[in-house]
Amino acid sequence: MSAFSFSAAPIDTAGLAGPLASPAAGGFAAFEGRVRDQNEGRTVRSLEYEAFEALAVAEGERIVADAVRRHGATLGRCVHRTGRLAVGDVAVWVGVSAPHRAEAFAACREIIDAVKHRLPIWKKEHYADADSGWVNCEHAAHPAVAEFDYSRQSALPEVGTTGQRRLAEAHVVVVGAGGLGCHVLASLAGAGIGRLTIVDHDRVEASNLHRQPLYAIADVGRPKAEAAARRLADYNPGLRYVPVARRFDAELGAALLAGANAVVDCTDNFAAKFLVNDAAQRAGIPAVIASVYQYEGQLQVVRADRGGSCLRCQWPEATRDGLVGNCVEAGVLGPVPAILGQLQALEVLKLLLDLPGQLQDELLLVDLLEHGQRRLAAPRNPACAGRCVRVDAAAAHAPPATDVDLRLPLAAAVAAGYRIVDIREPMECAFEPLPVSGQQSMPLGRLLDGALAVEAGHPYLLVCAHGVRSHAAAEFLRARGHANVWSLAGGLAAQS
Amino acid sequence: MPRVRLQYFALLREEAGRQSETVDTAAATPADLYAELAARHGFRLPVAQLRVAVNAAFSDWDRPLRDGDEVVFIPPVAGG
C-alpha cells in the first residue's frame, strides 16, 4: 500500500483507516477535506481535480514519510480525489496512527498542509450560474525541502568527500541528553553522523530548559530521548536517530556500543560515568567523557581502542557522588555545559576524521571564568581498578599478538608520560635520531640480556624503525611481569 | 623552604576563596602540602577523593616537592 495515492472513485474512508491500526498506536487522527458550496461569494455546484500524477505521487509519499518520522508517528496515509466531485464529497483524506494523540494530530496537520501547498493538483470549480474556472490552488509545485548541505564543512581539506562519507557511515552513542548532551547531539547531527543513539531515562523538566535548547517548553514531561530525537529529525532529517529511554547499565551498554565508533558520556554523576567508561573498555571503543561544575569543566577521552588510560585510572572510587556537586546542587550557567559539550563533539569529530591533536591519556581542565585551559598528562595508572589494566595482567600470561602495539604520535606519548626507550642500534640512532628528547637508548640485544630497569608505576614505550623489534621486545618484557610496556606500532617509519 | 605555585578548582576554589596562590611551605610532598592548606583554608575533601598534578602531569601524593613546582589540586566533578 502506497502512503499517497490518487483515486478517481469516491474515497472509502473507513477502509483506509483500518490498515493504519497498530497495537503500538494509542492515537489515531484523520482529516477529511470536503467540497463546499461556496467559494469567494459564488455558489459552487461541483468541481474537478486534475493532477500531474507521476510527480505528485512521489512527492506525496515523501510528505507522508517525512511527517511520520519527524513526529514519531506509527503509520500515515493520504488519498486525493481526481475527476468530478459533488458538494459534500471527500476530496482529500489523511490518516495517521501514533503512540499518543499529540504525534497523530501533529503529523496529520503537517501532511494536509504540505499536500495543499506542494503538490501539483489543480481544481476547476463549476458554479451555479453555469460558469466555471480554475482556482488558484496555493500550490505551484513547490520544490521539496532543501537538502542538508555539508559543503562548508567538507571544504576543509581534512574533511573532503571522504571524511564526509566517513561521518555518514559513523555510529555514535550519546549517553545523557541534558546540558552537555543537547550540544553534543546538535553538533554531531549538524556534522552528519549517520546514526546517533540517544540514551536518557529522564523526562524533560522546566528547570532543564535554560541550558538544554533541544527542548521546547511544550516538551516538559516528555521522555528526553524521544523529544531530542524528534527535534533532531526536524533539524537534519537525513540521519538516523535511535532514542533509548532507559537508564544506561552494563547490559544496555553492551548491546548499544557493539559496532559503534564512539560513546559520549554526558551524564551528571560518577556512577553513570564509570558505567560508560567500563562499557567502552569492554567494547574497545573510545569514550569522550565530560563533567561541569559551576564555571568549570573537565574533559577526558578514554582511548579504549588504543590501550589508553581510563576514567578509573584518574578517579579510582565510584563513591564520590555525595561529595561533589552536580548541576542540581551547585548551579550552572547554560554556556558552561554548552562549551564542554561542543568540545566533546569536537573530539568525536577529530577521532572520526583522524585529525591531529586528539586527547589521549590527558585530562583537560577548563575554567570559563578565567578562560584558563590546562592539559594535564594522565597516563595509565597501574593501580587502576578498571579493565584497562586488567587487560595487561592477562596479557602478561598469554600476550595476544596485537595487545602491545600503540599507534600514536611519539610527541603525544612523551606528553602522556610514557618513558621512551629507543631499542635500535647506535648507528641507526645516529643516522635517524628520534624526533623527541629525553629517551633512553637500549639496543635490543642488551634489553634481552635484562639490562633495562623497568620502574613500576610508569608506562614504557619501546621504539624501533618499523615496530617489529619493539613488538617482540615489549612481549618479552610483558612475559616477565612488566604489564605497562608498549611497542610503537609501525615504528619510526609510521611517524612521518 | 620551597616556594610553590598553587591552583584550585571547583569545590577547593570555593573553599580557598581564590583561584591560585603562591606559598612557601615546609611540606615535603603534595600530601603534606594538602594537609597544611586544608588546615588553613578549611578544605573538607579528604586526600583520597582528590587528584594532584605537579607541573602539568598527574602525580603521586608522595613525590618530593621542589622549589618552583606548580601544584594543582583537582576534585572530581560530575555535573552534566
Coordinates of C-alpha atoms in Angstrom, one line a residue:
Chain A
M1 CA 0.0 0.0 0.0
S2 CA 1.5 3.3 -1.0
A3 CA 1.4 6.1 1.6
F4 CA 0.0 8.5 -1.0
S5 CA -2.3 7.8 -3.9
F6 CA -5.0 9.3 -6.2
S7 CA -8.5 7.9 -6.5
A8 CA -10.9 8.6 -9.4
A9 CA -13.7 6.9 -7.3
P10 CA -15.2 8.2 -4.0
I11 CA -12.8 7.7 -1.1
D12 CA -13.7 4.8 1.3
T13 CA -12.5 6.5 4.5
A14 CA -13.3 3.5 6.8
G15 CA -11.4 1.1 4.5
L16 CA -8.4 3.4 4.6
A17 CA -8.4 3.9 8.4
G18 CA -8.4 0.1 9.2
P19 CA -4.9 -0.8 8.0
L20 CA -3.4 2.1 10.0
A21 CA -4.3 0.5 13.3
S22 CA -1.3 -0.9 15.3
P23 CA -1.0 -2.4 18.8
A24 CA 1.7 0.3 19.5
A25 CA -0.6 3.2 18.3
G26 CA -2.8 4.6 21.1
G27 CA -3.9 7.5 18.9
F28 CA -5.4 7.9 15.5
A29 CA -6.2 11.2 13.8
A30 CA -7.9 11.7 10.4
F31 CA -8.6 14.8 8.3
E32 CA -11.2 15.0 5.6
G33 CA -11.2 17.8 3.1
R34 CA -14.7 18.1 1.5
V35 CA -16.2 20.1 -1.4
R36 CA -18.1 23.0 0.0
D37 CA -20.8 25.0 -1.8
Q38 CA -19.3 28.4 -1.5
N39 CA -16.0 30.0 -2.7
E40 CA -15.4 33.7 -2.6
G41 CA -19.1 34.6 -2.7
R42 CA -20.1 32.3 -5.6
T43 CA -22.2 29.2 -5.2
V44 CA -20.3 26.1 -6.2
R45 CA -22.2 23.1 -7.7
S46 CA -19.3 20.7 -8.3
L47 CA -15.7 20.7 -9.1
E48 CA -13.0 18.8 -10.9
Y49 CA -9.5 17.9 -9.8
E50 CA -6.6 17.3 -12.1
A51 CA -3.1 16.2 -11.1
F52 CA 0.3 15.7 -12.5
E53 CA 0.2 12.3 -11.0
A54 CA 3.7 10.9 -11.6
L55 CA 5.3 13.8 -9.8
A56 CA 2.5 14.2 -7.2
V57 CA 2.6 10.6 -6.1
A58 CA 6.4 10.6 -5.5
E59 CA 6.2 13.9 -3.7
G60 CA 3.1 12.9 -1.7
E61 CA 4.8 9.7 -0.5
R62 CA 7.8 11.8 0.7
I63 CA 5.5 14.2 2.5
V64 CA 3.8 11.4 4.4
A65 CA 7.1 9.6 5.2
D66 CA 8.7 12.8 6.5
A67 CA 5.8 13.8 8.7
V68 CA 5.6 10.3 10.2
R69 CA 9.3 10.2 11.0
R70 CA 9.5 13.8 12.2
H71 CA 6.7 13.4 14.7
G72 CA 7.4 9.9 15.8
A73 CA 4.1 8.6 14.4
T74 CA 3.4 5.0 13.5
L75 CA 1.7 4.9 10.1
G76 CA 0.4 7.6 7.8
R77 CA -1.7 7.6 4.6
C78 CA -3.1 10.2 2.3
V79 CA -5.6 9.8 -0.7
H80 CA -6.6 12.6 -3.0
R81 CA -9.5 12.5 -5.4
T82 CA -9.3 13.3 -9.1
G83 CA -12.2 13.7 -11.5
R84 CA -15.6 15.3 -10.9
L85 CA -16.9 15.8 -7.3
A86 CA -20.2 17.0 -5.9
V87 CA -20.7 19.2 -2.9
G88 CA -20.0 17.2 0.3
D89 CA -17.8 14.7 -1.4
V90 CA -14.5 13.9 0.3
A91 CA -11.7 15.5 -1.8
V92 CA -8.7 14.5 0.3
W93 CA -8.2 12.2 3.2
V94 CA -5.3 12.0 5.7
G95 CA -5.0 9.4 8.5
V96 CA -2.2 9.0 11.0
S97 CA -1.7 6.5 13.8
A98 CA 0.8 7.2 16.6
P99 CA 1.7 6.2 20.1
H100 CA -0.1 9.3 21.5
R101 CA -2.6 11.9 20.3
A102 CA -0.1 14.7 20.1
E103 CA 2.1 12.9 17.4
A104 CA -1.1 11.9 15.5
F105 CA -2.5 15.4 15.4
A106 CA 0.8 17.0 14.5
A107 CA 1.7 14.6 11.7
C108 CA -1.8 14.7 10.3
R109 CA -1.8 18.5 10.2
E110 CA 1.6 18.6 8.6
I111 CA 0.6 16.2 5.8
I112 CA -2.5 18.1 4.8
D113 CA -0.7 21.4 4.9
A114 CA 2.1 20.1 2.8
V115 CA -0.2 18.4 0.3
K116 CA -2.2 21.6 -0.2
H117 CA 0.9 23.6 -0.5
R118 CA 3.3 21.5 -2.5
L119 CA 1.5 19.0 -4.8
P120 CA 0.8 19.8 -8.4
I121 CA -3.0 19.4 -8.2
W122 CA -5.4 21.8 -9.9
K123 CA -9.1 22.5 -9.1
K124 CA -11.8 23.6 -11.5
E125 CA -15.0 24.9 -9.9
H126 CA -18.4 24.8 -11.6
Y127 CA -20.7 27.5 -10.3
A128 CA -24.5 27.7 -10.1
D129 CA -24.5 30.3 -12.9
A130 CA -23.0 27.6 -15.2
D131 CA -19.7 29.5 -15.3
S132 CA -16.5 27.6 -14.3
G133 CA -12.9 28.5 -13.5
W134 CA -9.6 27.1 -12.5
V135 CA -8.9 28.1 -9.0
N136 CA -5.6 29.4 -7.7
C137 CA -4.7 26.4 -5.6
E138 CA -2.0 28.0 -3.5
H139 CA 0.5 25.4 -4.6
A140 CA 2.7 25.8 -7.6
A141 CA 4.5 22.5 -7.1
H142 CA 7.0 24.0 -4.7
P143 CA 10.3 22.2 -4.7
A144 CA 10.8 19.7 -1.9
V145 CA 12.5 20.8 1.3
A146 CA 16.1 21.8 0.8
E147 CA 18.9 19.2 1.1
F148 CA 21.1 19.4 4.2
D149 CA 24.3 20.9 2.8
Y150 CA 27.7 19.9 4.3
S151 CA 29.7 21.9 1.8
R152 CA 31.1 24.4 4.4
Q153 CA 32.5 21.5 6.4
S154 CA 33.7 19.3 3.6
A155 CA 35.5 22.3 2.2
L156 CA 38.1 21.7 4.9
P157 CA 41.0 19.8 3.3
E158 CA 41.0 17.4 6.3
V159 CA 37.3 16.5 5.7
G160 CA 36.6 16.5 2.0
T161 CA 34.1 14.0 0.5
T162 CA 36.0 11.1 2.0
G163 CA 35.7 12.5 5.5
Q164 CA 32.1 13.4 5.0
R165 CA 31.4 9.8 3.9
R166 CA 33.2 8.5 7.0
L167 CA 30.9 10.7 9.2
A168 CA 27.8 9.5 7.3
E169 CA 28.8 5.9 8.0
A170 CA 29.6 6.5 11.7
H171 CA 27.5 5.4 14.6
V172 CA 27.9 7.4 17.9
V173 CA 26.1 6.7 21.1
V174 CA 25.4 9.7 23.4
V175 CA 24.6 8.8 27.0
G176 CA 22.7 11.7 28.6
A177 CA 20.7 14.2 26.7
G178 CA 21.0 17.1 29.2
G179 CA 23.2 20.2 29.3
L180 CA 26.2 18.5 27.7
G181 CA 24.2 16.0 25.6
C182 CA 22.0 18.6 23.8
H183 CA 25.0 20.3 22.4
V184 CA 26.9 17.1 21.6
L185 CA 23.8 15.9 19.7
A186 CA 23.1 19.1 17.9
S187 CA 26.7 19.4 16.7
L188 CA 27.0 15.8 15.7
A189 CA 23.7 15.9 13.8
G190 CA 24.9 19.0 12.1
A191 CA 28.1 17.3 11.1
G192 CA 26.2 14.5 9.5
I193 CA 26.9 11.5 11.8
G194 CA 24.8 8.8 10.1
R195 CA 23.5 7.2 13.2
L196 CA 23.0 8.7 16.6
T197 CA 21.8 6.7 19.5
I198 CA 20.4 8.9 22.3
V199 CA 20.2 7.3 25.8
D200 CA 18.4 9.1 28.6
H201 CA 15.8 7.7 31.0
D202 CA 14.7 11.1 32.3
R203 CA 11.9 13.3 31.2
V204 CA 12.2 17.0 30.3
E205 CA 11.8 19.3 33.3
A206 CA 11.2 23.0 33.1
S207 CA 14.4 23.6 35.1
N208 CA 16.4 21.9 32.2
L209 CA 15.3 24.4 29.5
H210 CA 17.8 27.2 30.2
R211 CA 20.7 25.0 29.2
Q212 CA 19.1 22.4 27.0
P213 CA 17.9 24.1 23.9
L214 CA 16.9 20.9 22.1
Y215 CA 13.7 21.0 24.1
A216 CA 10.7 23.4 23.8
I217 CA 8.5 24.3 26.7
A218 CA 5.9 22.0 25.3
D219 CA 8.3 19.1 25.8
V220 CA 8.2 19.3 29.6
G221 CA 7.2 15.9 30.9
R222 CA 8.2 14.1 27.7
P223 CA 11.0 11.5 27.7
K224 CA 14.2 13.3 26.8
A225 CA 15.5 10.7 24.4
E226 CA 12.3 10.9 22.3
A227 CA 12.0 14.6 22.4
A228 CA 15.6 15.0 21.4
A229 CA 15.3 12.5 18.5
R230 CA 12.2 14.3 17.2
R231 CA 13.8 17.8 17.4
L232 CA 16.9 16.5 15.6
A233 CA 14.8 14.8 12.9
D234 CA 13.3 18.2 12.2
Y235 CA 16.8 19.8 12.1
N236 CA 18.5 17.2 9.9
P237 CA 16.0 14.6 8.6
G238 CA 18.7 12.7 6.6
L239 CA 20.2 10.9 9.6
R240 CA 19.1 8.0 11.7
Y241 CA 18.2 8.7 15.4
V242 CA 17.6 5.9 17.8
P243 CA 16.1 7.1 21.1
V244 CA 16.6 4.8 24.1
A245 CA 14.5 6.0 27.0
R246 CA 16.2 3.7 29.5
R247 CA 18.8 4.0 32.3
F248 CA 22.2 3.1 31.0
D249 CA 23.6 0.0 32.5
A250 CA 26.2 -2.6 31.7
E251 CA 23.7 -4.8 29.8
L252 CA 22.3 -1.9 27.7
G253 CA 25.9 -0.6 27.2
A254 CA 27.0 -4.0 25.7
A255 CA 24.0 -4.0 23.3
L256 CA 24.3 -0.4 22.2
L257 CA 28.1 0.0 22.0
A258 CA 28.7 -3.1 19.9
G259 CA 29.7 -1.8 16.5
A260 CA 29.6 1.9 17.5
N261 CA 32.5 4.1 16.7
A262 CA 32.4 6.1 19.9
V263 CA 30.4 6.7 23.0
V264 CA 30.0 10.2 24.5
D265 CA 29.4 10.5 28.2
C266 CA 27.1 13.4 29.1
T267 CA 25.7 12.1 32.4
D268 CA 25.8 14.0 35.6
N269 CA 27.0 11.5 38.1
F270 CA 30.1 9.4 38.7
A271 CA 28.2 6.1 39.0
A272 CA 27.0 6.6 35.4
K273 CA 30.3 7.8 34.2
F274 CA 32.0 4.7 35.4
L275 CA 29.4 2.6 33.7
V276 CA 30.1 4.3 30.4
N277 CA 33.8 4.1 30.9
D278 CA 33.6 0.3 31.6
A279 CA 31.2 -0.3 28.7
A280 CA 33.7 1.5 26.4
Q281 CA 36.5 -0.6 27.7
R282 CA 34.6 -3.8 27.1
A283 CA 33.6 -2.7 23.6
G284 CA 37.1 -1.4 22.8
I285 CA 35.8 1.9 21.5
P286 CA 36.7 5.5 22.5
A287 CA 34.7 7.2 25.2
V288 CA 34.6 11.0 25.3
I289 CA 33.7 12.0 28.9
A290 CA 33.0 15.5 30.3
S291 CA 31.7 17.0 33.5
V292 CA 30.9 20.5 34.6
Y293 CA 30.8 22.3 37.9
Q294 CA 29.6 25.8 38.0
Y295 CA 32.1 27.7 35.7
E296 CA 34.5 24.8 35.2
G297 CA 34.7 21.7 33.2
Q298 CA 36.7 18.5 32.8
L299 CA 37.2 16.6 29.6
Q300 CA 38.8 13.2 29.1
V301 CA 39.0 10.9 26.1
V302 CA 39.4 7.3 27.1
R303 CA 41.0 5.6 24.1
A304 CA 40.0 2.0 25.0
D305 CA 40.7 1.3 21.3
R306 CA 44.3 2.2 21.9
G307 CA 45.0 1.0 25.4
G308 CA 44.8 4.5 26.7
S309 CA 44.2 5.5 30.3
C310 CA 40.6 5.4 31.6
L311 CA 38.4 7.2 34.0
R312 CA 39.2 4.8 36.7
C313 CA 42.9 5.5 36.3
Q314 CA 42.2 9.0 37.5
W315 CA 39.3 8.5 39.9
P316 CA 39.6 5.1 41.4
E317 CA 36.5 5.1 43.6
A318 CA 32.9 5.2 42.5
T319 CA 31.5 6.6 45.7
R320 CA 32.1 10.3 45.4
D321 CA 28.7 11.4 44.1
G322 CA 27.6 12.6 47.5
L323 CA 30.8 14.7 47.9
V324 CA 30.9 16.6 44.6
G325 CA 28.3 18.9 43.2
N326 CA 26.2 18.3 40.2
C327 CA 24.2 21.0 38.4
V328 CA 21.2 20.5 40.6
E329 CA 23.0 21.3 43.8
A330 CA 25.8 23.6 42.6
G331 CA 24.0 25.6 39.9
V332 CA 25.3 26.1 36.4
L333 CA 25.2 28.8 33.7
G334 CA 24.0 27.5 30.3
P335 CA 27.1 28.3 28.3
V336 CA 29.3 26.1 30.5
P337 CA 27.9 22.7 29.6
A338 CA 27.3 24.1 26.1
I339 CA 31.0 24.8 25.7
L340 CA 32.1 21.5 27.2
G341 CA 29.5 19.6 25.1
Q342 CA 30.9 21.3 22.0
L343 CA 34.4 20.3 23.0
Q344 CA 33.1 16.7 23.3
A345 CA 31.6 16.9 19.8
L346 CA 34.9 18.3 18.5
E347 CA 36.9 15.4 20.0
V348 CA 34.4 12.9 18.4
L349 CA 34.9 14.5 15.0
K350 CA 38.6 14.6 15.5
L351 CA 38.8 11.0 16.1
L352 CA 36.4 10.0 13.4
L353 CA 38.2 12.2 10.8
D354 CA 41.6 11.2 12.2
L355 CA 42.5 14.9 12.8
P356 CA 45.7 15.8 14.8
G357 CA 45.6 16.9 18.4
Q358 CA 43.3 14.2 19.7
L359 CA 43.2 14.0 23.5
Q360 CA 44.5 10.7 25.0
D361 CA 45.9 10.0 28.4
E362 CA 45.2 13.5 29.4
L363 CA 42.7 15.5 31.5
L364 CA 41.6 18.8 30.0
L365 CA 40.6 21.4 32.7
V366 CA 38.6 24.3 31.5
D367 CA 38.0 27.4 33.7
L368 CA 35.5 29.6 31.9
L369 CA 35.6 32.4 34.5
E370 CA 39.3 33.0 33.9
H371 CA 39.4 31.5 30.4
G372 CA 42.1 29.1 31.5
Q373 CA 42.7 25.7 30.0
R374 CA 45.2 23.1 31.2
R375 CA 46.1 19.8 29.6
L376 CA 47.3 17.5 32.3
A377 CA 49.1 14.3 31.4
A378 CA 47.1 11.5 32.8
P379 CA 48.8 8.2 31.9
R380 CA 47.5 4.8 32.8
N381 CA 47.5 4.1 36.5
P382 CA 49.0 0.7 37.3
A383 CA 46.7 0.6 40.3
C384 CA 43.6 1.2 38.2
A385 CA 40.7 -0.9 39.2
G386 CA 39.3 -0.8 35.7
R387 CA 39.7 -3.2 32.9
C388 CA 42.3 -1.1 31.1
V389 CA 45.0 -2.6 33.4
R390 CA 43.3 -6.0 33.9
V391 CA 43.8 -6.4 30.1
D392 CA 47.6 -6.0 30.8
A393 CA 47.6 -8.5 33.6
A394 CA 46.0 -11.1 31.3
A395 CA 48.5 -10.2 28.6
A396 CA 51.4 -11.0 31.0
H397 CA 50.4 -14.7 30.9
A398 CA 49.4 -15.1 27.3
P399 CA 50.1 -12.0 25.3
P400 CA 47.9 -11.7 22.3
A401 CA 49.7 -10.7 19.2
T402 CA 48.5 -7.1 18.9
D403 CA 48.0 -6.1 22.5
V404 CA 51.3 -4.4 23.0
D405 CA 51.1 -2.1 20.0
L406 CA 50.2 1.6 20.5
R407 CA 49.6 3.8 17.5
L408 CA 50.2 7.4 18.4
P409 CA 52.5 10.3 17.7
L410 CA 55.7 10.0 19.6
A411 CA 55.4 13.5 21.0
A412 CA 51.9 12.6 22.3
A413 CA 53.4 9.6 24.1
V414 CA 56.0 11.8 25.7
A415 CA 53.4 14.3 26.7
A416 CA 51.3 11.5 28.1
G417 CA 54.2 10.4 30.4
Y418 CA 55.4 7.4 28.6
R419 CA 59.1 6.6 29.1
I420 CA 60.5 6.2 25.6
V421 CA 63.1 3.5 25.1
D422 CA 64.9 3.5 21.7
I423 CA 65.9 -0.1 21.1
R424 CA 67.7 0.5 17.8
E425 CA 71.4 0.0 17.3
P426 CA 73.7 3.1 18.0
M427 CA 74.4 3.5 14.3
E428 CA 70.7 3.6 13.4
C429 CA 70.1 6.2 16.2
A430 CA 72.9 8.4 14.9
F431 CA 71.6 8.2 11.3
E432 CA 68.0 9.0 12.3
P433 CA 67.6 10.5 15.7
L434 CA 64.2 10.3 17.4
P435 CA 62.0 13.4 16.9
V436 CA 61.7 13.7 20.7
S437 CA 64.2 14.1 23.5
G438 CA 64.7 12.5 26.9
Q439 CA 64.5 9.0 25.6
Q440 CA 66.7 6.1 26.9
S441 CA 68.8 4.2 24.4
M442 CA 68.9 0.5 24.9
P443 CA 69.7 -1.7 21.9
L444 CA 67.6 -4.8 21.6
G445 CA 70.4 -7.2 22.5
R446 CA 71.1 -5.5 25.8
L447 CA 67.4 -5.3 26.6
L448 CA 67.0 -9.1 26.0
D449 CA 70.0 -9.5 28.4
G450 CA 67.9 -7.9 31.1
A451 CA 69.7 -4.6 31.1
L452 CA 66.6 -2.4 31.1
A453 CA 65.5 -1.5 34.6
V454 CA 61.7 -1.2 34.3
E455 CA 60.4 1.1 37.1
A456 CA 57.0 0.0 38.3
G457 CA 54.2 2.6 38.0
H458 CA 55.4 4.2 34.8
P459 CA 54.3 3.3 31.2
Y460 CA 57.1 2.4 28.8
L461 CA 57.0 2.8 25.0
L462 CA 59.6 0.9 23.0
V463 CA 60.6 2.3 19.7
C464 CA 62.4 0.8 16.7
A465 CA 62.5 1.5 12.9
H466 CA 59.3 -0.4 11.9
G467 CA 57.8 -1.7 15.1
V468 CA 58.8 -5.3 14.6
R469 CA 61.7 -5.4 17.1
S470 CA 59.9 -3.2 19.6
H471 CA 56.8 -5.5 19.4
A472 CA 59.0 -8.5 20.2
A473 CA 60.8 -6.7 23.0
A474 CA 57.5 -5.5 24.5
E475 CA 56.2 -9.1 24.5
F476 CA 59.4 -10.2 26.1
L477 CA 59.1 -7.7 28.9
R478 CA 55.4 -8.4 29.4
A479 CA 56.1 -12.0 29.8
R480 CA 58.5 -11.1 32.6
G481 CA 55.7 -9.3 34.5
H482 CA 56.1 -5.8 33.2
A483 CA 52.5 -5.1 32.4
N484 CA 52.9 -1.5 31.3
V485 CA 55.3 -1.9 28.4
W486 CA 54.2 -1.0 24.9
S487 CA 55.5 -1.0 21.4
L488 CA 55.2 1.9 19.0
A489 CA 53.1 0.5 16.2
G490 CA 54.8 0.8 12.8
G491 CA 57.9 2.2 14.4
L492 CA 59.6 5.5 13.4
A493 CA 58.6 4.8 9.8
A494 CA 54.9 5.3 10.7
Q495 CA 55.6 8.6 12.4
S496 CA 56.2 10.8 9.4
Chain B
M1 CA 61.8 26.3 52.1
P2 CA 60.4 25.5 48.6
R3 CA 58.1 28.1 47.1
V4 CA 55.2 26.5 45.1
R5 CA 52.5 27.9 42.9
L6 CA 49.0 26.5 43.6
Q7 CA 45.9 26.4 41.5
Y8 CA 42.5 25.4 42.8
F9 CA 39.5 24.0 41.0
A10 CA 35.8 23.6 41.8
L11 CA 35.0 23.0 45.4
L12 CA 38.5 23.7 46.5
R13 CA 38.5 27.1 44.7
E14 CA 35.3 28.0 46.6
E15 CA 36.7 26.9 50.0
A16 CA 40.0 28.6 49.5
G17 CA 38.2 31.7 48.2
R18 CA 40.8 32.0 45.5
Q19 CA 41.8 30.6 42.2
S20 CA 45.5 30.4 42.8
E21 CA 48.2 31.4 45.3
T22 CA 51.9 31.1 45.9
V23 CA 53.1 29.6 49.2
D24 CA 56.3 29.0 51.0
T25 CA 55.9 25.6 52.5
A26 CA 57.8 23.2 54.8
A27 CA 55.8 20.4 53.2
A28 CA 57.9 17.7 51.6
T29 CA 55.2 16.1 49.5
P30 CA 51.9 17.1 47.9
A31 CA 50.1 15.1 50.6
D32 CA 51.8 17.2 53.4
L33 CA 51.1 20.4 51.4
Y34 CA 47.4 19.5 51.2
A35 CA 47.2 18.8 54.9
E36 CA 48.8 22.2 55.6
L37 CA 46.4 24.0 53.2
A38 CA 43.4 22.1 54.5
A39 CA 44.1 23.4 57.9
R40 CA 44.5 26.9 56.6
H41 CA 41.5 27.0 54.2
G42 CA 39.2 24.5 55.8
F43 CA 39.2 22.0 52.9
R44 CA 36.7 19.3 53.7
L45 CA 37.6 16.8 50.9
P46 CA 39.9 14.0 52.1
V47 CA 43.0 13.4 50.1
A48 CA 41.6 10.1 48.9
Q49 CA 38.9 12.0 46.9
L50 CA 41.3 14.2 45.1
R51 CA 44.0 14.0 42.4
V52 CA 47.1 16.2 42.4
A53 CA 49.0 17.3 39.3
V54 CA 52.5 18.7 39.6
N55 CA 53.9 20.6 36.6
A56 CA 51.0 19.7 34.3
A57 CA 51.1 15.9 34.9
F58 CA 49.2 13.8 37.4
S59 CA 51.5 12.9 40.3
D60 CA 51.7 10.6 43.2
W61 CA 50.9 12.2 46.6
D62 CA 54.4 11.3 48.0
R63 CA 56.7 12.6 45.3
P64 CA 59.1 15.2 46.7
L65 CA 58.2 18.9 46.2
R66 CA 60.7 21.2 44.7
D67 CA 61.1 24.9 44.6
G68 CA 59.1 26.4 41.7
D69 CA 56.7 23.4 41.3
E70 CA 53.2 24.1 40.1
V71 CA 50.7 22.2 42.1
V72 CA 47.1 21.7 41.1
F73 CA 44.6 20.0 43.4
I74 CA 41.7 18.6 41.4
P75 CA 38.5 17.4 42.9
P76 CA 36.3 15.2 40.7
V77 CA 33.3 16.9 39.2
A78 CA 30.3 15.2 37.8
G79 CA 27.8 17.7 36.5
G80 CA 26.3 17.4 33.1

